Amino acid sequence: MGLLALVSVSGAFGFTFVLNKNTGLPIKWPEGTIRIKILLGDTKTLSDGTNYNTSARAAAQTWNAIIGSAQFQTDLVTGPAGTAGDNNEVNELAFADKVYGKDFDANTLAVTTGYSTGNERVEADIIFNTSYTWDSYRGNIRSGSYDLQRVALHELGHVLGMDHPDDATPKQTVSAIMNSHIGNLDTLTTDDTNGVQSLYGPASVPPNDAFANATLITLTGGNTTSVKGYNTKATRETGEPRNVDNPGAHSVWWRWTAPSSGSVTLDTGKVDATTKKIDLTKGESSYFDTTLGVYTGTGVSSLTKIADNDDIESGVVQASTVTFNVVSGTTYRFSVDGWDGDSGGITLNLNFNSVGGTLPSITTQPANATVNSGSSVSFSVAATGTEPLSYQWQLGGVAISAATSATYNIASVSTSQAGTYTVVVSNAAGSVTSNSATLTVNTPAPPPPPPSSGGGGGGGAPSVWFVAALAILGLARHRRFS
C-alpha cells in the first residue's frame, strides 16, 4: 500500500484523474460503499442552517446522486471537532492547522490525502485549514468566510479519484467544481459528471446489459469506428460465457455484421507510443481493467467463442484486444466485462480490414427538401472508398427502380413521392447507408374563380368571390484548494 501517485491525465471532456503510474489507469474505489467519518463538529449552526458535519454530508450526497458502482456512507461524529489519523485505515474529514505535521501550502483551503494499492484506492482523508473562517452557504463567495460545502464537494471529488482539469498539460479552460481555485461555482458541472461517471458509471443499468439487447455497431465512415458505454450495474445472465474464464460480474454486449469477408481488430483501449501505458487523453480508451470476448450465435447460453483477451500486456496494459477473421454476412457478438468485477466507462474500437478494399465512406449526406407538386427536385450524395462505387436510392427503405447514380432527380414531383429517402453506397468491401433525407411535397391552393359579371348597383351583401378573397388575404398576415 502506498501514497497516491501525483500523476494526472486529461480526459476527452477536460476532466482529469489521479493515475496508477504502473498501468496508466485511474486510481479509484472498488464497487460498494466508501465509508467516511466526518469529524468537523456539529455545535455551530451555519448560514444555511447546517452545521459543519451536515454541510459536508450534503456534498457527499451530491456525488452519490450521479454515480453507480460506489456510494459514500457518512458517519457523523457528534460534539466538537475531532482529529483525523493518517494511514489508520479510516477515511476521515477534519479540521487542522497542519496536514499530519506538514504546513499547508500558501493559500490552500483544504487537502486530500490517500493511499492505494494497484488501481484501487484504500484510504483517503480531507483536512480543512483552520487558518480560514468557515461557513456554509450557496451562491457567490462571501468576504471573510469560505463555503465548506463547495470545498467539501471539490475535495470529495479528489477522494473519488478526480484531479484538477485546469492544471492539465497543456492548459485547458473548463467549467468544473474540480478546478484548482475556489469561485462562485457551487454545483457539479457536466465536466465533473462526465469525469466521475467514467470511473463509476451512472446510477442506471446500461441498455445493453442483456445479450438480447446488444447495441448495434455500424460502419458509416470507412473501416473504423468507436462506440462508448458503461458496464456499471450490469449483470450476468444464466448460461452466459465468461471472457478468458474470469468470473467477471458486469458484462455488456454489442453486435456487428460483417459487410464482407476480412479481418477485424477489436480493442478497449489504445497504448501511448511513448509511455507504453493506456492513453486516456483522446477518449479512445476504457477507464478500468477490462476483459473482451467475441462470439457467434443467437442465444446467450449457446454461443461459440471466436476470440477473447484480458490484457494487451499482462498486468501492465490492462486494456483488451483481439484480432479475428470474419465472414461476409455473419453477425458477431462482443462482450466487455471487468476483471474480477471491475467496472466503469467503456470505449470499444473496431477496425475492419476487408478483402475487397476500403468500405465506402459518405462524405456528403443527402439533404431534406420541400417543394410544390409538379416541381423538380434532386438528392445527392458524395462518397469515397475503393472503386468502383455503386448507388441504390430508396424511398421508405424500398429500392427505387433505375435510381442508381450518386444523384437522384425527380422531374415532376407528386404527393405520392413524399417520404424518407436514403441511398446505399456499395463496393467490393461492403456497403453503407446514408442518413435519411425527408421530401415534403406541398399542394398549392387553386386560384380563385373569376368575379361574377352581374349588373351594378350599390349596397347589398358581398359576393361569394369577395368573401373568399378576404379569407385568402386574412390568411396571408479566488482562492486555491487541492
CSV table of C-alpha atoms in Angstrom, one decimal:
chain,number,residue,atom,x,y,z
A,1,MET,CA,0.0,0.0,0.0
A,2,GLY,CA,1.4,3.4,-1.0
A,3,LEU,CA,0.6,7.0,-1.0
A,4,LEU,CA,-1.3,8.1,-4.1
A,5,ALA,CA,0.9,8.9,-7.1
A,6,LEU,CA,0.7,12.6,-8.1
A,7,VAL,CA,0.1,11.8,-11.8
A,8,SER,CA,-2.9,13.0,-13.6
A,9,VAL,CA,-4.2,13.0,-17.2
A,10,SER,CA,-6.8,14.9,-19.1
A,11,GLY,CA,-9.9,13.0,-20.3
A,12,ALA,CA,-11.8,13.6,-23.5
A,13,PHE,CA,-14.0,16.2,-21.9
A,14,GLY,CA,-11.4,18.1,-19.9
A,15,PHE,CA,-11.7,16.1,-16.6
A,16,THR,CA,-8.5,14.6,-15.1
A,17,PHE,CA,-7.7,11.7,-12.8
A,18,VAL,CA,-5.0,10.6,-10.4
A,19,LEU,CA,-3.4,7.6,-12.1
A,20,ASN,CA,-1.6,4.4,-11.3
A,21,LYS,CA,1.9,5.1,-12.7
A,22,ASN,CA,2.4,1.4,-13.5
A,23,THR,CA,-0.8,0.8,-15.5
A,24,GLY,CA,-1.9,4.3,-16.6
A,25,LEU,CA,-5.4,3.6,-15.3
A,26,PRO,CA,-7.2,5.8,-12.8
A,27,ILE,CA,-7.0,5.0,-9.1
A,28,LYS,CA,-10.5,4.5,-7.8
A,29,TRP,CA,-12.5,2.7,-5.2
A,30,PRO,CA,-13.8,-0.8,-5.7
A,31,GLU,CA,-17.5,-1.4,-6.1
A,32,GLY,CA,-19.5,-0.9,-2.9
A,33,THR,CA,-19.6,1.6,0.0
A,34,ILE,CA,-17.0,4.3,0.7
A,35,ARG,CA,-17.4,4.7,4.4
A,36,ILE,CA,-16.2,8.1,5.6
A,37,LYS,CA,-16.1,9.6,9.1
A,38,ILE,CA,-16.9,13.3,9.4
A,39,LEU,CA,-15.2,14.9,12.4
A,40,LEU,CA,-15.9,18.5,11.7
A,41,GLY,CA,-18.3,19.1,14.6
A,42,ASP,CA,-22.0,19.9,14.9
A,43,THR,CA,-22.0,22.5,17.7
A,44,LYS,CA,-22.3,25.6,15.4
A,45,THR,CA,-25.3,26.5,13.2
A,46,LEU,CA,-24.1,27.9,9.8
A,47,SER,CA,-25.8,30.4,7.5
A,48,ASP,CA,-27.7,27.7,5.5
A,49,GLY,CA,-29.0,26.0,8.7
A,50,THR,CA,-26.5,23.1,8.6
A,51,ASN,CA,-23.5,22.5,10.8
A,52,TYR,CA,-20.0,21.6,9.7
A,53,ASN,CA,-20.8,17.9,9.7
A,54,THR,CA,-24.1,18.0,7.8
A,55,SER,CA,-22.8,20.6,5.3
A,56,ALA,CA,-20.0,18.1,4.4
A,57,ARG,CA,-22.6,15.2,4.3
A,58,ALA,CA,-24.7,17.2,1.8
A,59,ALA,CA,-21.6,17.4,-0.5
A,60,ALA,CA,-21.2,13.6,-0.3
A,61,GLN,CA,-24.8,13.1,-1.2
A,62,THR,CA,-24.4,15.3,-4.2
A,63,TRP,CA,-21.8,12.9,-5.6
A,64,ASN,CA,-23.9,9.8,-4.6
A,65,ALA,CA,-26.8,11.0,-6.7
A,66,ILE,CA,-24.8,10.7,-10.0
A,67,ILE,CA,-22.6,7.6,-9.6
A,68,GLY,CA,-23.3,4.0,-9.9
A,69,SER,CA,-20.8,1.5,-8.6
A,70,ALA,CA,-19.7,3.2,-5.4
A,71,GLN,CA,-21.5,5.3,-2.7
A,72,PHE,CA,-20.3,7.4,0.2
A,73,GLN,CA,-21.6,6.3,3.6
A,74,THR,CA,-21.1,9.2,6.0
A,75,ASP,CA,-20.7,8.6,9.8
A,76,LEU,CA,-21.2,11.9,11.7
A,77,VAL,CA,-19.2,12.2,15.0
A,78,THR,CA,-21.2,14.4,17.4
A,79,GLY,CA,-19.9,17.2,19.6
A,80,PRO,CA,-16.9,19.4,19.0
A,81,ALA,CA,-14.5,18.8,16.1
A,82,GLY,CA,-12.3,15.8,16.2
A,83,THR,CA,-8.8,14.9,14.9
A,84,ALA,CA,-8.0,12.6,11.9
A,85,GLY,CA,-5.4,10.0,11.9
A,86,ASP,CA,-3.0,9.3,9.0
A,87,ASN,CA,-2.8,5.8,7.5
A,88,ASN,CA,-5.2,4.4,10.1
A,89,GLU,CA,-7.5,2.5,7.6
A,90,VAL,CA,-10.3,5.0,8.3
A,91,ASN,CA,-11.5,7.7,5.8
A,92,GLU,CA,-11.9,11.0,7.7
A,93,LEU,CA,-12.8,14.7,7.3
A,94,ALA,CA,-11.4,17.0,10.0
A,95,PHE,CA,-10.1,20.5,10.7
A,96,ALA,CA,-6.4,21.0,11.4
A,97,ASP,CA,-3.7,23.7,11.2
A,98,LYS,CA,-1.3,21.2,9.5
A,99,VAL,CA,-1.5,18.2,7.3
A,100,TYR,CA,-0.2,15.4,9.5
A,101,GLY,CA,2.7,17.6,10.7
A,102,LYS,CA,3.3,19.4,7.4
A,103,ASP,CA,2.4,23.0,6.8
A,104,PHE,CA,-0.4,23.8,4.3
A,105,ASP,CA,0.9,25.3,1.1
A,106,ALA,CA,0.2,29.0,0.8
A,107,ASN,CA,-3.4,30.0,0.0
A,108,THR,CA,-4.6,26.3,0.4
A,109,LEU,CA,-8.0,25.8,1.9
A,110,ALA,CA,-8.0,22.1,2.2
A,111,VAL,CA,-6.0,19.0,1.2
A,112,THR,CA,-7.0,15.4,0.3
A,113,THR,CA,-4.5,12.6,1.2
A,114,GLY,CA,-4.8,9.0,0.3
A,115,TYR,CA,-3.3,5.5,-0.1
A,116,SER,CA,-3.7,3.0,-2.8
A,117,THR,CA,-2.7,-0.5,-3.9
A,118,GLY,CA,-2.6,-1.1,-7.6
A,119,ASN,CA,-5.6,0.6,-9.3
A,120,GLU,CA,-7.5,0.6,-6.1
A,121,ARG,CA,-7.9,3.4,-3.5
A,122,VAL,CA,-7.9,2.1,0.0
A,123,GLU,CA,-7.9,5.2,2.3
A,124,ALA,CA,-8.4,8.9,1.9
A,125,ASP,CA,-8.7,11.9,4.4
A,126,ILE,CA,-9.7,15.5,3.9
A,127,ILE,CA,-8.1,18.2,6.1
A,128,PHE,CA,-9.6,21.7,6.2
A,129,ASN,CA,-7.3,24.5,7.0
A,130,THR,CA,-8.2,26.2,10.4
A,131,SER,CA,-6.4,29.3,9.3
A,132,TYR,CA,-9.6,30.3,7.4
A,133,THR,CA,-13.1,31.1,8.6
A,134,TRP,CA,-15.7,28.5,7.5
A,135,ASP,CA,-19.4,28.8,6.9
A,136,SER,CA,-21.9,27.1,4.7
A,137,TYR,CA,-24.0,29.0,2.0
A,138,ARG,CA,-24.8,28.9,-1.7
A,139,GLY,CA,-24.1,31.4,-4.3
A,140,ASN,CA,-21.2,33.9,-4.6
A,141,ILE,CA,-18.2,33.6,-2.3
A,142,ARG,CA,-18.6,36.0,0.6
A,143,SER,CA,-16.0,38.2,2.0
A,144,GLY,CA,-14.4,36.9,5.2
A,145,SER,CA,-15.6,33.3,5.1
A,146,TYR,CA,-15.5,30.2,2.9
A,147,ASP,CA,-18.3,27.8,2.0
A,148,LEU,CA,-17.4,24.5,3.5
A,149,GLN,CA,-19.9,22.6,1.3
A,150,ARG,CA,-18.4,23.6,-2.0
A,151,VAL,CA,-14.9,23.0,-0.8
A,152,ALA,CA,-16.0,19.6,0.5
A,153,LEU,CA,-17.6,18.9,-2.9
A,154,HIS,CA,-14.3,19.6,-4.5
A,155,GLU,CA,-12.2,17.5,-2.1
A,156,LEU,CA,-14.6,14.6,-2.2
A,157,GLY,CA,-14.1,14.6,-5.9
A,158,HIS,CA,-10.4,14.0,-5.2
A,159,VAL,CA,-11.4,11.2,-2.8
A,160,LEU,CA,-13.2,9.6,-5.8
A,161,GLY,CA,-10.1,9.9,-8.0
A,162,MET,CA,-10.7,13.2,-9.8
A,163,ASP,CA,-8.0,15.8,-10.3
A,164,HIS,CA,-7.7,19.5,-11.4
A,165,PRO,CA,-8.7,19.9,-15.1
A,166,ASP,CA,-7.3,23.4,-15.2
A,167,ASP,CA,-3.9,22.1,-14.1
A,168,ALA,CA,-3.6,19.7,-17.1
A,169,THR,CA,-0.8,19.9,-19.6
A,170,PRO,CA,-1.4,21.6,-22.0
A,171,LYS,CA,-3.5,24.1,-20.1
A,172,GLN,CA,-7.2,24.0,-20.7
A,173,THR,CA,-10.2,26.1,-19.7
A,174,VAL,CA,-13.2,24.2,-18.5
A,175,SER,CA,-16.1,24.9,-16.1
A,176,ALA,CA,-15.8,22.4,-13.2
A,177,ILE,CA,-16.1,22.3,-9.4
A,178,MET,CA,-12.8,20.3,-9.7
A,179,ASN,CA,-10.8,23.3,-10.9
A,180,SER,CA,-8.0,24.2,-8.6
A,181,HIS,CA,-9.3,27.6,-7.4
A,182,ILE,CA,-12.5,28.3,-5.5
A,183,GLY,CA,-15.0,30.6,-7.1
A,184,ASN,CA,-18.7,31.3,-7.3
A,185,LEU,CA,-19.5,27.9,-8.8
A,186,ASP,CA,-21.1,25.8,-6.1
A,187,THR,CA,-22.5,22.8,-8.0
A,188,LEU,CA,-21.3,20.0,-10.2
A,189,THR,CA,-20.9,20.7,-13.9
A,190,THR,CA,-21.2,18.5,-17.0
A,191,ASP,CA,-17.5,18.0,-17.0
A,192,ASP,CA,-17.5,16.9,-13.3
A,193,THR,CA,-20.3,14.4,-14.0
A,194,ASN,CA,-18.7,13.0,-17.2
A,195,GLY,CA,-15.4,12.6,-15.3
A,196,VAL,CA,-16.8,10.7,-12.3
A,197,GLN,CA,-19.1,8.6,-14.4
A,198,SER,CA,-16.1,7.5,-16.4
A,199,LEU,CA,-14.8,6.0,-13.2
A,200,TYR,CA,-18.0,4.7,-11.5
A,201,GLY,CA,-20.7,4.8,-14.2
A,202,PRO,CA,-24.1,6.4,-13.9
A,203,ALA,CA,-26.8,5.3,-11.4
A,204,SER,CA,-28.8,3.4,-14.1
A,205,VAL,CA,-28.5,-0.1,-15.6
A,206,PRO,CA,-26.9,0.1,-19.1
A,207,PRO,CA,-29.3,-0.5,-22.0
A,208,ASN,CA,-27.1,-3.3,-23.5
A,209,ASP,CA,-26.8,-5.3,-20.2
A,210,ALA,CA,-28.8,-8.3,-21.7
A,211,PHE,CA,-27.5,-10.3,-24.6
A,212,ALA,CA,-30.8,-9.8,-26.4
A,213,ASN,CA,-30.4,-6.0,-26.1
A,214,ALA,CA,-26.9,-5.9,-27.6
A,215,THR,CA,-26.2,-2.5,-29.1
A,216,LEU,CA,-25.8,-2.4,-32.9
A,217,ILE,CA,-22.5,-1.3,-34.3
A,218,THR,CA,-22.5,0.1,-37.9
A,219,LEU,CA,-19.7,1.4,-40.1
A,220,THR,CA,-20.7,4.7,-41.6
A,221,GLY,CA,-17.3,6.3,-42.2
A,222,GLY,CA,-14.9,3.8,-43.6
A,223,ASN,CA,-13.4,0.8,-41.9
A,224,THR,CA,-13.0,2.1,-38.3
A,225,THR,CA,-15.5,3.1,-35.6
A,226,SER,CA,-15.6,3.6,-31.8
A,227,VAL,CA,-18.5,3.1,-29.5
A,228,LYS,CA,-18.9,4.0,-25.9
A,229,GLY,CA,-20.9,2.8,-22.9
A,230,TYR,CA,-20.7,1.6,-19.3
A,231,ASN,CA,-20.8,-1.8,-17.6
A,232,THR,CA,-21.6,-0.4,-14.1
A,233,LYS,CA,-24.7,-2.0,-12.6
A,234,ALA,CA,-24.7,-4.6,-15.5
A,235,THR,CA,-25.4,-8.2,-14.5
A,236,ARG,CA,-24.6,-11.7,-15.9
A,237,GLU,CA,-27.2,-13.9,-17.4
A,238,THR,CA,-27.7,-17.7,-16.8
A,239,GLY,CA,-25.5,-19.6,-19.2
A,240,GLU,CA,-23.6,-16.5,-20.3
A,241,PRO,CA,-19.9,-17.3,-21.3
A,242,ARG,CA,-17.1,-15.9,-19.3
A,243,ASN,CA,-14.4,-13.9,-21.1
A,244,VAL,CA,-10.9,-15.5,-20.5
A,245,ASP,CA,-12.7,-17.7,-17.9
A,246,ASN,CA,-12.7,-14.8,-15.5
A,247,PRO,CA,-15.7,-14.6,-13.1
A,248,GLY,CA,-16.4,-11.0,-14.1
A,249,ALA,CA,-19.8,-9.7,-12.9
A,250,HIS,CA,-20.8,-6.8,-15.2
A,251,SER,CA,-20.9,-7.8,-18.9
A,252,VAL,CA,-22.4,-5.7,-21.6
A,253,TRP,CA,-23.0,-6.6,-25.3
A,254,TRP,CA,-22.6,-5.2,-28.8
A,255,ARG,CA,-23.3,-6.8,-32.2
A,256,TRP,CA,-21.9,-6.2,-35.6
A,257,THR,CA,-22.5,-7.9,-39.0
A,258,ALA,CA,-19.5,-8.2,-41.4
A,259,PRO,CA,-20.3,-6.4,-44.7
A,260,SER,CA,-17.8,-8.6,-46.4
A,261,SER,CA,-15.1,-11.2,-45.5
A,262,GLY,CA,-11.9,-10.0,-44.0
A,263,SER,CA,-10.4,-9.5,-40.5
A,264,VAL,CA,-11.2,-7.3,-37.5
A,265,THR,CA,-9.1,-5.9,-34.7
A,266,LEU,CA,-11.2,-5.0,-31.7
A,267,ASP,CA,-9.8,-3.3,-28.5
A,268,THR,CA,-10.9,-1.5,-25.4
A,269,GLY,CA,-8.0,1.0,-25.3
A,270,LYS,CA,-5.1,2.5,-27.1
A,271,VAL,CA,-1.5,2.5,-25.9
A,272,ASP,CA,0.6,5.7,-25.8
A,273,ALA,CA,3.7,5.2,-28.0
A,274,THR,CA,6.0,7.0,-25.6
A,275,THR,CA,4.8,5.8,-22.1
A,276,LYS,CA,3.7,2.3,-23.3
A,277,LYS,CA,0.7,2.7,-21.0
A,278,ILE,CA,-3.0,3.2,-21.6
A,279,ASP,CA,-3.7,6.6,-23.4
A,280,LEU,CA,-6.7,8.3,-21.8
A,281,THR,CA,-6.1,11.7,-23.5
A,282,LYS,CA,-8.0,11.1,-26.7
A,283,GLY,CA,-11.2,9.4,-25.5
A,284,GLU,CA,-10.1,6.1,-27.1
A,285,SER,CA,-9.7,4.0,-24.0
A,286,SER,CA,-11.8,2.4,-21.3
A,287,TYR,CA,-11.2,3.5,-17.7
A,288,PHE,CA,-10.8,0.2,-16.0
A,289,ASP,CA,-9.3,-3.3,-16.3
A,290,THR,CA,-11.4,-4.9,-19.0
A,291,THR,CA,-11.9,-8.4,-20.5
A,292,LEU,CA,-13.2,-8.8,-24.0
A,293,GLY,CA,-14.9,-11.7,-25.8
A,294,VAL,CA,-16.1,-12.3,-29.4
A,295,TYR,CA,-18.8,-14.9,-30.1
A,296,THR,CA,-21.2,-16.1,-32.7
A,297,GLY,CA,-24.7,-17.4,-32.2
A,298,THR,CA,-28.2,-16.2,-31.4
A,299,GLY,CA,-28.7,-17.5,-27.8
A,300,VAL,CA,-26.7,-16.4,-24.8
A,301,SER,CA,-26.3,-19.9,-23.5
A,302,SER,CA,-25.3,-21.5,-26.8
A,303,LEU,CA,-22.6,-19.2,-28.2
A,304,THR,CA,-19.4,-20.1,-30.0
A,305,LYS,CA,-16.3,-18.3,-28.8
A,306,ILE,CA,-14.2,-16.8,-31.6
A,307,ALA,CA,-11.6,-15.0,-29.5
A,308,ASP,CA,-11.1,-13.4,-26.1
A,309,ASN,CA,-8.4,-11.5,-24.2
A,310,ASP,CA,-7.7,-9.9,-20.8
A,311,ASP,CA,-4.7,-7.6,-21.2
A,312,ILE,CA,-2.7,-6.2,-24.1
A,313,GLU,CA,0.3,-6.7,-21.8
A,314,SER,CA,-0.4,-8.8,-18.8
A,315,GLY,CA,-0.8,-6.8,-15.6
A,316,VAL,CA,0.6,-3.7,-17.3
A,317,VAL,CA,-1.5,-2.6,-20.2
A,318,GLN,CA,-4.9,-3.6,-18.9
A,319,ALA,CA,-7.0,-2.9,-22.0
A,320,SER,CA,-8.0,-5.9,-24.1
A,321,THR,CA,-7.5,-6.6,-27.8
A,322,VAL,CA,-8.4,-9.4,-30.2
A,323,THR,CA,-7.8,-9.9,-34.0
A,324,PHE,CA,-10.0,-12.4,-35.8
A,325,ASN,CA,-11.2,-13.3,-39.3
A,326,VAL,CA,-14.8,-12.6,-40.3
A,327,VAL,CA,-17.2,-14.0,-42.9
A,328,SER,CA,-19.5,-11.8,-45.0
A,329,GLY,CA,-23.0,-11.5,-43.6
A,330,THR,CA,-22.1,-13.1,-40.2
A,331,THR,CA,-23.2,-11.4,-37.1
A,332,TYR,CA,-20.5,-11.2,-34.3
A,333,ARG,CA,-21.3,-10.6,-30.6
A,334,PHE,CA,-18.9,-8.6,-28.5
A,335,SER,CA,-18.9,-8.9,-24.7
A,336,VAL,CA,-17.0,-6.4,-22.4
A,337,ASP,CA,-16.7,-7.2,-18.7
A,338,GLY,CA,-14.3,-6.1,-15.9
A,339,TRP,CA,-11.5,-8.3,-14.5
A,340,ASP,CA,-12.9,-9.7,-11.2
A,341,GLY,CA,-16.0,-7.5,-11.4
A,342,ASP,CA,-14.3,-4.2,-12.2
A,343,SER,CA,-16.5,-1.6,-14.0
A,344,GLY,CA,-16.6,1.9,-15.4
A,345,GLY,CA,-16.7,3.8,-18.7
A,346,ILE,CA,-16.0,1.7,-21.9
A,347,THR,CA,-14.6,2.6,-25.3
A,348,LEU,CA,-14.7,-0.2,-27.8
A,349,ASN,CA,-12.7,0.4,-31.0
A,350,LEU,CA,-13.3,-1.7,-34.2
A,351,ASN,CA,-11.1,-1.7,-37.2
A,352,PHE,CA,-12.2,-3.8,-40.2
A,353,ASN,CA,-9.9,-4.9,-43.0
A,354,SER,CA,-11.9,-6.2,-45.9
A,355,VAL,CA,-10.6,-8.5,-48.6
A,356,GLY,CA,-12.4,-6.2,-51.0
A,357,GLY,CA,-10.6,-3.0,-50.0
A,358,THR,CA,-11.9,0.1,-48.1
A,359,LEU,CA,-15.5,0.3,-47.3
A,360,PRO,CA,-17.4,3.4,-48.7
A,361,SER,CA,-17.4,6.4,-46.5
A,362,ILE,CA,-20.2,9.0,-47.1
A,363,THR,CA,-18.6,12.5,-47.0
A,364,THR,CA,-21.7,14.5,-48.1
A,365,GLN,CA,-25.2,13.3,-46.9
A,366,PRO,CA,-28.4,13.9,-48.8
A,367,ALA,CA,-30.4,16.9,-47.6
A,368,ASN,CA,-34.1,17.4,-46.8
A,369,ALA,CA,-36.2,19.2,-49.4
A,370,THR,CA,-39.6,20.9,-49.6
A,371,VAL,CA,-41.2,21.5,-53.0
A,372,ASN,CA,-44.6,22.1,-54.6
A,373,SER,CA,-46.2,19.2,-56.5
A,374,GLY,CA,-45.2,19.3,-60.2
A,375,SER,CA,-41.8,20.9,-59.4
A,376,SER,CA,-38.4,19.2,-59.8
A,377,VAL,CA,-36.1,18.0,-57.0
A,378,SER,CA,-32.9,16.1,-56.7
A,379,PHE,CA,-31.0,14.3,-53.9
A,380,SER,CA,-27.2,13.9,-54.0
A,381,VAL,CA,-24.6,12.0,-52.1
A,382,ALA,CA,-20.7,12.1,-52.1
A,383,ALA,CA,-18.7,9.1,-51.0
A,384,THR,CA,-15.2,7.8,-51.0
A,385,GLY,CA,-13.8,4.2,-50.9
A,386,THR,CA,-12.3,1.6,-53.1
A,387,GLU,CA,-13.7,2.0,-56.6
A,388,PRO,CA,-16.0,1.2,-58.3
A,389,LEU,CA,-18.8,2.5,-56.1
A,390,SER,CA,-22.4,1.7,-56.8
A,391,TYR,CA,-25.5,3.5,-55.6
A,392,GLN,CA,-29.1,2.5,-54.9
A,393,TRP,CA,-31.6,5.1,-53.7
A,394,GLN,CA,-34.5,4.0,-51.5
A,395,LEU,CA,-37.9,5.5,-50.6
A,396,GLY,CA,-39.0,4.3,-47.2
A,397,GLY,CA,-36.4,1.6,-47.3
A,398,VAL,CA,-37.7,0.2,-50.7
A,399,ALA,CA,-35.3,0.4,-53.7
A,400,ILE,CA,-36.3,2.8,-56.4
A,401,SER,CA,-36.1,1.4,-59.9
A,402,ALA,CA,-33.2,2.8,-62.0
A,403,ALA,CA,-32.1,5.2,-59.2
A,404,THR,CA,-28.5,4.0,-59.2
A,405,SER,CA,-26.4,7.2,-59.5
A,406,ALA,CA,-24.9,9.5,-56.9
A,407,THR,CA,-27.7,12.0,-57.7
A,408,TYR,CA,-31.4,11.1,-57.9
A,409,ASN,CA,-33.6,13.5,-59.9
A,410,ILE,CA,-37.4,13.7,-60.0
A,411,ALA,CA,-38.5,15.9,-62.9
A,412,SER,CA,-42.1,16.4,-61.7
A,413,VAL,CA,-42.9,15.5,-58.1
A,414,SER,CA,-46.2,14.1,-57.0
A,415,THR,CA,-47.6,13.8,-53.4
A,416,SER,CA,-47.1,10.0,-53.6
A,417,GLN,CA,-43.3,10.6,-53.7
A,418,ALA,CA,-43.2,12.4,-50.4
A,419,GLY,CA,-41.3,10.5,-47.7
A,420,THR,CA,-37.8,9.5,-46.4
A,421,TYR,CA,-35.0,8.9,-48.9
A,422,THR,CA,-31.8,7.1,-48.3
A,423,VAL,CA,-29.0,5.7,-50.5
A,424,VAL,CA,-27.0,2.6,-50.1
A,425,VAL,CA,-23.4,3.0,-51.3
A,426,SER,CA,-21.6,-0.3,-52.1
A,427,ASN,CA,-18.3,-1.7,-53.3
A,428,ALA,CA,-16.4,-5.0,-53.1
A,429,ALA,CA,-15.7,-4.3,-49.4
A,430,GLY,CA,-19.3,-3.9,-48.4
A,431,SER,CA,-22.0,-1.2,-48.2
A,432,VAL,CA,-23.0,1.7,-46.0
A,433,THR,CA,-26.4,3.6,-45.8
A,434,SER,CA,-26.7,7.3,-45.8
A,435,ASN,CA,-28.6,9.4,-43.3
A,436,SER,CA,-32.3,9.9,-44.1
A,437,ALA,CA,-33.5,12.9,-46.2
A,438,THR,CA,-37.1,13.9,-46.0
A,439,LEU,CA,-39.0,15.1,-49.1
A,440,THR,CA,-42.1,17.3,-48.2
A,441,VAL,CA,-44.5,17.9,-51.1
A,442,ASN,CA,-46.9,20.8,-50.9
A,443,THR,CA,-50.1,21.1,-53.0
A,444,PRO,CA,-50.7,24.8,-54.0
A,445,ALA,CA,-54.2,26.2,-53.4
A,446,PRO,CA,-56.3,26.5,-56.6
A,447,PRO,CA,-56.7,30.1,-57.9
A,448,PRO,CA,-60.0,31.8,-57.0
A,449,PRO,CA,-62.8,31.8,-59.7
A,450,PRO,CA,-63.2,35.0,-61.7
A,451,PRO,CA,-65.7,37.6,-60.4
A,452,SER,CA,-69.4,37.4,-61.5
A,453,SER,CA,-70.3,39.6,-64.5
A,454,GLY,CA,-73.7,40.6,-63.0
A,455,GLY,CA,-75.1,44.1,-63.1
A,456,GLY,CA,-74.0,47.1,-61.0
A,457,GLY,CA,-75.7,48.8,-58.2
A,458,GLY,CA,-74.5,49.7,-54.7
A,459,GLY,CA,-75.1,48.1,-51.4
A,460,GLY,CA,-76.2,44.6,-50.7
A,461,ALA,CA,-74.3,41.5,-49.4
A,462,PRO,CA,-70.7,40.9,-50.7
A,463,SER,CA,-70.4,38.2,-53.3
A,464,VAL,CA,-69.1,34.7,-52.6
A,465,TRP,CA,-65.9,35.5,-54.5
A,466,PHE,CA,-65.3,38.6,-52.4
A,467,VAL,CA,-65.7,36.7,-49.2
A,468,ALA,CA,-63.3,34.0,-50.4
A,469,ALA,CA,-60.8,36.7,-51.4
A,470,LEU,CA,-61.0,38.3,-48.0
A,471,ALA,CA,-60.4,34.9,-46.4
A,472,ILE,CA,-57.3,34.4,-48.5
A,473,LEU,CA,-56.0,37.9,-47.7
A,474,GLY,CA,-56.6,37.2,-44.0
A,475,LEU,CA,-54.6,34.1,-44.1
A,476,ALA,CA,-51.7,35.9,-45.7
A,477,ARG,CA,-50.9,38.1,-42.3
A,478,HIS,CA,-10.4,33.2,-6.0
A,479,ARG,CA,-8.5,31.2,-3.6
A,480,ARG,CA,-6.8,27.8,-4.5
A,481,PHE,CA,-7.6,24.4,-2.9
A,482,SER,CA,-6.1,21.0,-3.6
